[in-house]
Coordinates of C-alpha atoms and ligand atoms in Angstrom, one line a residue:
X4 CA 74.2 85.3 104.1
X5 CA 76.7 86.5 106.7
X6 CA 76.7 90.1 107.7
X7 CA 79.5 90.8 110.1
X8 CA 81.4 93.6 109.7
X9 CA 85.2 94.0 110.9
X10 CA 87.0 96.9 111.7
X11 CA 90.7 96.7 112.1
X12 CA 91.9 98.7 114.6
X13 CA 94.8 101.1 114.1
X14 CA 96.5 101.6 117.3
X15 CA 100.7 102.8 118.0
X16 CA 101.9 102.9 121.6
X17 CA 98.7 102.3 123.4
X18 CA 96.8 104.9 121.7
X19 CA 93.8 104.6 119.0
X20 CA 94.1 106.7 115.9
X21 CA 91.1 108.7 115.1
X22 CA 90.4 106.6 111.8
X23 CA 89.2 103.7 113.9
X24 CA 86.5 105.7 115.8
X25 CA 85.2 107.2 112.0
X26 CA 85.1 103.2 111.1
X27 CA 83.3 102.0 114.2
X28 CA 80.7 104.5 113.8
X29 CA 80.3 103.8 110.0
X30 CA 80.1 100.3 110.4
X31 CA 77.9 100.7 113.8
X32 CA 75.6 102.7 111.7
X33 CA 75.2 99.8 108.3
X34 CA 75.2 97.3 111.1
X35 CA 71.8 98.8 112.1
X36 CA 70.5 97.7 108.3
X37 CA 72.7 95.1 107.6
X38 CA 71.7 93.1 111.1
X39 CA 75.1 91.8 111.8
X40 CA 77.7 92.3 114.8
X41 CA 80.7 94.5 114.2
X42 CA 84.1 93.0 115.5
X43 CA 86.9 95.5 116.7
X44 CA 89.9 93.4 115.4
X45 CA 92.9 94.5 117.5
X46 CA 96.3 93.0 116.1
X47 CA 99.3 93.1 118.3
X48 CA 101.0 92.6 121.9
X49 CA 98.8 93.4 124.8
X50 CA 95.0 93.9 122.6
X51 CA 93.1 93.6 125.3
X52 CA 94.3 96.5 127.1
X53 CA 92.8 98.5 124.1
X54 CA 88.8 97.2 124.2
X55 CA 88.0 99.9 126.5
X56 CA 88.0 102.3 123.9
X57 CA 86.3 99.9 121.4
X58 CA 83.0 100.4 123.0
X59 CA 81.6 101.0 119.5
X60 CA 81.9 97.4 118.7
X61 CA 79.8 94.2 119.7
X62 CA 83.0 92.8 120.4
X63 CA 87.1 92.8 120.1
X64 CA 89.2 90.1 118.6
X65 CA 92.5 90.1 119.6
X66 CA 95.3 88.4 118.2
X67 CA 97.7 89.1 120.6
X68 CA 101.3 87.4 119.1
X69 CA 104.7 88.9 119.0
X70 CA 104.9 88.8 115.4
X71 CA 102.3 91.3 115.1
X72 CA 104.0 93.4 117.4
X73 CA 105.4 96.3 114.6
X74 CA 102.8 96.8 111.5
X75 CA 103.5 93.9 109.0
X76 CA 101.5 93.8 106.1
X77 CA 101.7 90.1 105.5
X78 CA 101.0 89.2 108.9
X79 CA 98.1 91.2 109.0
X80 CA 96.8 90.2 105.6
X81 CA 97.1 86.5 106.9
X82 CA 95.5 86.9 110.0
X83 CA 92.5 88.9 108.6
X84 CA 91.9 86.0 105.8
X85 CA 91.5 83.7 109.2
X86 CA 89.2 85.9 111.4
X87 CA 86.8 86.4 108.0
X88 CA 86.7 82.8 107.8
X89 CA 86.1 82.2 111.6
X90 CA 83.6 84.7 111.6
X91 CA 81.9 84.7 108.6
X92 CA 82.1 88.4 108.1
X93 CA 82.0 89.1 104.8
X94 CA 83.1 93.2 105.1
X95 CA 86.2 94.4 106.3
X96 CA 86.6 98.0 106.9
X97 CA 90.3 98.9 106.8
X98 CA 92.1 102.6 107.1
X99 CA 92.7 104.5 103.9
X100 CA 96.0 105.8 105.7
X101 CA 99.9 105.3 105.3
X102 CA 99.3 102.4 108.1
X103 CA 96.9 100.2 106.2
X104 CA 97.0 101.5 102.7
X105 CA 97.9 98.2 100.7
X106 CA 96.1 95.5 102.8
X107 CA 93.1 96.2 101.1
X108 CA 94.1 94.9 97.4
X109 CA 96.0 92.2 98.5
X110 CA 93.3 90.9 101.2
X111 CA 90.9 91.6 98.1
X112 CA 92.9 89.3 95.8
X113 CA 93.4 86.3 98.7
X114 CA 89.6 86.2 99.2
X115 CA 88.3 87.2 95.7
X116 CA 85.7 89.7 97.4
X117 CA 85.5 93.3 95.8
X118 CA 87.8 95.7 97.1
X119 CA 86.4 99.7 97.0
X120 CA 89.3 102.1 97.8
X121 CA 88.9 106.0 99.0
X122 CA 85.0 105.4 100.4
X123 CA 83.7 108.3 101.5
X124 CA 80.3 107.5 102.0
X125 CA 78.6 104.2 102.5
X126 CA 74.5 103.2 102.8
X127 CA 72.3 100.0 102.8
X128 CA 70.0 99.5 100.0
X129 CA 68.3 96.6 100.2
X130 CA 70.9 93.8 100.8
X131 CA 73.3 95.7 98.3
X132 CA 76.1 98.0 100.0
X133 CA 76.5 101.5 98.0
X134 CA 80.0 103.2 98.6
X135 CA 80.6 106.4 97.3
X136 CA 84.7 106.0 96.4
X137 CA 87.1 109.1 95.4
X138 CA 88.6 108.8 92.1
X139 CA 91.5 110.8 90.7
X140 CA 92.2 112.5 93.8
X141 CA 89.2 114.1 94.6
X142 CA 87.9 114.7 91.1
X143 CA 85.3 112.5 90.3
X144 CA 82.9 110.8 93.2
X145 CA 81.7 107.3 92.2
X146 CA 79.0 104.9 93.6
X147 CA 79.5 101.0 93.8
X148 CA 77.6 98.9 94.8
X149 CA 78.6 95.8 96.8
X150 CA 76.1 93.1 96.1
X151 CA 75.2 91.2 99.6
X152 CA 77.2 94.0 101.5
X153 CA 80.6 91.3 101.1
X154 CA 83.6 93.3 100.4
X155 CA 86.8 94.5 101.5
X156 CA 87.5 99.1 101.9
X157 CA 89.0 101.5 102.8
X158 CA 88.2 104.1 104.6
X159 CA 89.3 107.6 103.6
X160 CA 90.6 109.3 106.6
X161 CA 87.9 112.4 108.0
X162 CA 85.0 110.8 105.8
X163 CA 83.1 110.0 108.7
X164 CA 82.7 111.3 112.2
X165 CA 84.8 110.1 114.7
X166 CA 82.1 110.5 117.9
X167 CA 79.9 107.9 116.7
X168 CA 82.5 105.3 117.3
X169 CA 83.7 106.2 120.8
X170 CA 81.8 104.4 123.7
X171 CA 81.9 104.4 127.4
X172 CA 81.0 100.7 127.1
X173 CA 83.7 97.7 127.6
X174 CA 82.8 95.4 125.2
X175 CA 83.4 91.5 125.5
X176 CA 86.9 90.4 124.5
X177 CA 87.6 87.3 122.9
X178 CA 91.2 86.4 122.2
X179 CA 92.0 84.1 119.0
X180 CA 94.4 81.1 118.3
X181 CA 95.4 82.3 114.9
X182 CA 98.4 81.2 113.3
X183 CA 100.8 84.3 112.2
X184 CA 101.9 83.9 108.7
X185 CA 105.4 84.8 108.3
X186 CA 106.3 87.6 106.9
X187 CA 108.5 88.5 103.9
X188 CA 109.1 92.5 104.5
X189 CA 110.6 92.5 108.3
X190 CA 110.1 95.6 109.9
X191 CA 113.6 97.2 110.9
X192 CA 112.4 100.3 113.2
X193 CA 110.6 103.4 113.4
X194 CA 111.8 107.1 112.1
X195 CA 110.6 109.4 114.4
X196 CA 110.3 113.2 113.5
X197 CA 113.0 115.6 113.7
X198 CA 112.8 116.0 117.9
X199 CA 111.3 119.5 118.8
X200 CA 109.2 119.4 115.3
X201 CA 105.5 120.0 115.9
X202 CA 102.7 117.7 115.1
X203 CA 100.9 119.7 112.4
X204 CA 97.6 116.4 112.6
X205 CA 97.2 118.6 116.1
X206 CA 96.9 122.0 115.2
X207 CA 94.0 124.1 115.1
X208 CA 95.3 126.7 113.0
X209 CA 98.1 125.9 109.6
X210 CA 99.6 128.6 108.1
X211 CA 100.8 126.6 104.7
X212 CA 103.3 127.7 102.2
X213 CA 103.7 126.4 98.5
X214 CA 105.7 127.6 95.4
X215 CA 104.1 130.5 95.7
X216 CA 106.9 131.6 98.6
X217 CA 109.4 132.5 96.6
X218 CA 112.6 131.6 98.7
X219 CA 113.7 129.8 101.9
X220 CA 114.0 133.9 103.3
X221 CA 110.3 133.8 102.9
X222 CA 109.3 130.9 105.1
X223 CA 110.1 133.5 108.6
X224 CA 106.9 135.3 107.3
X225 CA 105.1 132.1 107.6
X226 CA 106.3 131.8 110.9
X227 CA 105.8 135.0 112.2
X228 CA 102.1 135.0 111.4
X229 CA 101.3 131.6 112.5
X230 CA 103.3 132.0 116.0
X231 CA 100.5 135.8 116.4
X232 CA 97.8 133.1 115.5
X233 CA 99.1 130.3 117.9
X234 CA 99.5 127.6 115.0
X235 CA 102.0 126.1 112.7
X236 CA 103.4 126.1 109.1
X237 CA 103.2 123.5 107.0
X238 CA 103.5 123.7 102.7
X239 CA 103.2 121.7 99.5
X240 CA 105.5 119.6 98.4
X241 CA 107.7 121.8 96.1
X242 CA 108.9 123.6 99.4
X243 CA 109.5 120.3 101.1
X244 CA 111.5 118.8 97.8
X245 CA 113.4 121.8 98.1
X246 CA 114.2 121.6 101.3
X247 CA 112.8 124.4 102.8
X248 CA 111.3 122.7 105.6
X249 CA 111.2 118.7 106.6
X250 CA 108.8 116.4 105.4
X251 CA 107.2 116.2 108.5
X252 CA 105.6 119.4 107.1
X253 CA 104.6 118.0 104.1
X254 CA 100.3 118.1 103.8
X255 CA 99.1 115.7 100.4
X256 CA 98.6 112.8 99.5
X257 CA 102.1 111.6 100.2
X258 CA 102.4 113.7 103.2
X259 CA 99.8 114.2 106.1
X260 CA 96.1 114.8 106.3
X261 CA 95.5 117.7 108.3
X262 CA 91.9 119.3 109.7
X263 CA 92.4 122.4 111.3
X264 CA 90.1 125.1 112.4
X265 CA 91.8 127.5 109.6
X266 CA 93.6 126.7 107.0
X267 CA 95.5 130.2 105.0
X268 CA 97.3 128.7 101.9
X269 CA 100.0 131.1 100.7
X270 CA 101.0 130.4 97.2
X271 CA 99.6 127.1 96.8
X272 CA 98.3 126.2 93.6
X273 CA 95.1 123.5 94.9
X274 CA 96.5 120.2 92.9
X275 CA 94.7 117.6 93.4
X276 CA 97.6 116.0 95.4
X277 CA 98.0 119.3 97.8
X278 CA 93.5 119.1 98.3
X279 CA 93.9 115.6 99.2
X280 CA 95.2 116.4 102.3
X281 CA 93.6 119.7 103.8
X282 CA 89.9 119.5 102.4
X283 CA 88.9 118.5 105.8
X284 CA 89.8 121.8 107.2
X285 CA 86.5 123.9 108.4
X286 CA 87.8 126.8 106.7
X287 CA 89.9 127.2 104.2
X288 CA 91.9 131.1 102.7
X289 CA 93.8 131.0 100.2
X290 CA 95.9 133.8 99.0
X291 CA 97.2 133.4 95.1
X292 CA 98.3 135.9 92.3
X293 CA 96.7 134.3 89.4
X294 CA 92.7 134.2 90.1
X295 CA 92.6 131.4 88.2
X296 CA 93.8 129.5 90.8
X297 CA 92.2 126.2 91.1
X298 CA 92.7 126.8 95.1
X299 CA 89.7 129.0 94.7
X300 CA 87.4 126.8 93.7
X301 CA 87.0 125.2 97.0
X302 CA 88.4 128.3 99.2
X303 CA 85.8 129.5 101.5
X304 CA 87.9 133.0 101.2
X305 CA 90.1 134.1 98.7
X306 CA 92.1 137.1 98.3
X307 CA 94.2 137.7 94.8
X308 CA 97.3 138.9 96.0
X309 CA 100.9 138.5 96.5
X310 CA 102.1 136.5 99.5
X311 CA 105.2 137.8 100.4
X312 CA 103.3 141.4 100.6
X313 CA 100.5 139.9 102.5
X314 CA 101.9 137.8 105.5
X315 CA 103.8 140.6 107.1
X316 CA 100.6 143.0 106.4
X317 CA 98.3 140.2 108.3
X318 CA 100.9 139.4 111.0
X319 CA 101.3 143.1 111.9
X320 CA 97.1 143.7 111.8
X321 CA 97.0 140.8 113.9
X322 CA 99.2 142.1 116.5
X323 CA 97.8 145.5 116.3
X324 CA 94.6 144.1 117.3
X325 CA 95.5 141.3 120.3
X326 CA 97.9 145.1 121.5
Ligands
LIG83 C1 102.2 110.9 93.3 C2 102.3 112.4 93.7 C3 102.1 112.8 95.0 C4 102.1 114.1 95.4 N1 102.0 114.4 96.7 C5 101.9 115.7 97.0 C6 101.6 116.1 98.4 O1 101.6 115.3 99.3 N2 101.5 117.4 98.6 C7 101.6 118.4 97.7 O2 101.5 119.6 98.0 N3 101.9 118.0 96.4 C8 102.0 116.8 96.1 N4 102.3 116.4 94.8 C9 102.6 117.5 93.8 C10 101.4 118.2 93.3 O3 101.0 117.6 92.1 C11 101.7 119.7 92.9 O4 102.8 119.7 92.0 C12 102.0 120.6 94.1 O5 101.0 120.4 95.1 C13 102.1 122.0 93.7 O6 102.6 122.8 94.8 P1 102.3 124.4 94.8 O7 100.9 124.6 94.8 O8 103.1 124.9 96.0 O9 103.1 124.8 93.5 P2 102.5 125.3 92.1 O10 101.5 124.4 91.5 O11 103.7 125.7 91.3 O12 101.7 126.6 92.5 C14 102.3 127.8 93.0 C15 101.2 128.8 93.1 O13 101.7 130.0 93.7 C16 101.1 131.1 93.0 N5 102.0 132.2 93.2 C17 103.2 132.5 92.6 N6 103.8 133.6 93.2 C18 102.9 134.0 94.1 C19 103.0 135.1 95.1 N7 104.0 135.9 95.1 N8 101.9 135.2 95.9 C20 100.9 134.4 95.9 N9 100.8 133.3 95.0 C21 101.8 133.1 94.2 C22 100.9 130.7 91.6 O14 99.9 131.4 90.9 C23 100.6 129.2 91.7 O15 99.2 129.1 91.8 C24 102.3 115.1 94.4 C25 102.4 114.7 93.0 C26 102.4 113.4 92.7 C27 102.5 113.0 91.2

């Protein structure tokens, strides 16, 4: 039975996103029980340069080919079917994010292993491998078991701690002749943010606003508060669709994932789809009118109250007390 795990590696100008570290410590960790090497696959120009942060792996596969230059899902998809085969690695750990999201099924489908979306959890038992997968957007927790520890998943993004999967160590590097599929989406270019926009992935404190805001006029209250608390504002999508501020702002499941210190929703509901993407945060305020809020039920504070009355209450304590 082969039990080598690979871990493809999610990297944008010469810099590692977070979600590969949480996967290289996860499969570091079932590589313990599972006895089998993990693999750091690094697609794309100039790989190599990247293994010095892949420490966490036994080794790093790079496929270094212009093709694979920009993200292309049937490239990758390709290339990954190759590297299980050369390999024998029978589990591929994969991100759960906007990068690698849809890999998984298809790579799933091309090699007829299971596919386990949304893991957030994973142990050894025996020679079986038991995810615990999200369903319904947080609702219901599920365990699967993968029998012989051969599958393909993905990751959900903040499941797992990043530290485990940094290393000081280099590990070998060992580039492979794979042929690059061609593919049939061609990547045209990247939108970057509005310039000047902050990165709200980056902040320690979010001051978020949803529905609950009332009016564009409103928003300035947001901002006021979070510039005394040195953060950002952010909201559900509502204010986003109405344009109230750009998507870059936008935390769910269609817009980012975000983990900051403190997190004060202001007139956010807690739909699944809005939970989805701030869960992570260490602590979590919300501020609602209706007490029925489903926001409170995973609130570390609440307070019932009205927003708009609220924020310029907290902004002007706040400054009372930095003087
Ligand atoms: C495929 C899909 C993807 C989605 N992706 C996202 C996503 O990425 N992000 C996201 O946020 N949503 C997303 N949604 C939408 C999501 O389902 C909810 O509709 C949305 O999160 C609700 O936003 P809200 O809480 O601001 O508004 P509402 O649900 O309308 O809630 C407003 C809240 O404000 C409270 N309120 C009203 N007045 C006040 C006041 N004066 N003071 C305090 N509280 C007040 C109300 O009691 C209510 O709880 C998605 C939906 C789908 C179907």
């Amino acid at each position: 039975m082969s039990t080598g795990i690979l871990v493809l590696v999610e990297h944008l100008r010469g810099a590692v996103a977070d979600i590969t570290f949480e996967m290289l410590g996860a499969a570091r960790k079932l590589s313990e029980a599972l006895k089998g090497p993990v693999h750091a696959v690094v697609l794309g120009r100039d790989g190599a340069g990247l293994a010095a942060r892949l420490g966490a792996a036994d080794s790093v596969l790079v496929v270094d080919d212009p093709a694979l230059e920009q993200p292309s899902a049937d490239a990758a998809i390709g290339v990954l079917q190759q590297i299980m085969a050369q390999k024998q690695a029978a589990l591929v750990l994969l991100g759960g994010t906007n990068v690698s999201f849809g890999l998984g099924a298809r790579l799933s489908a091309r090699t007829q292993l299971p596919f386990v979306n949304f893991c957030k959890g994973a142990r050894v038992e025996g020679d079986a491998l038991v995810l615990t997968s999200q369903l319904f957007g947080g609702k219901i927790l599920s365990d699967v078991k993968l029998a012989g520890a051969r599958g393909i998943v993905s990751v959900y993004p903040g499941a797992f701690p990043a530290d485990p999967g940094r290393s000081d160590r280099t590990p070998p590097v060992e580039k492979l002749a794979v042929p690059v599929p061609a593919a049939k989406v061609i990547f045209q270019q990247f939108v970057e943010p509005e310039t000047g926009d902050v990165d709200i992935t980056k902040q320690t404190v979010l001051v978020a606003v949803g529905r609950g805001i009332q009016s564009a006029d409103n928003i300035q209250l947001a901002e006021e508060l979070a510039r005394k608390l040195g953060g950002a504002v952010c909201a559900s999508r509502p204010v986003i669709d109405q344009g109230w501020l750009p998507l870059s702002r936008q935390v769910g499941k269609s817009g980012m994932s975000v983990k900051p210190r403190v997190y004060l929703a202001f007139g956010i509901s807690g739909a699944p789809e809005h939970w989805d993407g701030m869960q992570n945060s260490e602590c979590i305020i919300a501020v609602n009118t209706d007490p029925k809020a489903p926001i409170f039920d995973g609130a570390h504070y609440g307070v019932v109250g009205d927003a708009v009355e609220l924020l310029p209450l907290l902004t002007e304590k706040i400054q009372a007390r930095k003087g």
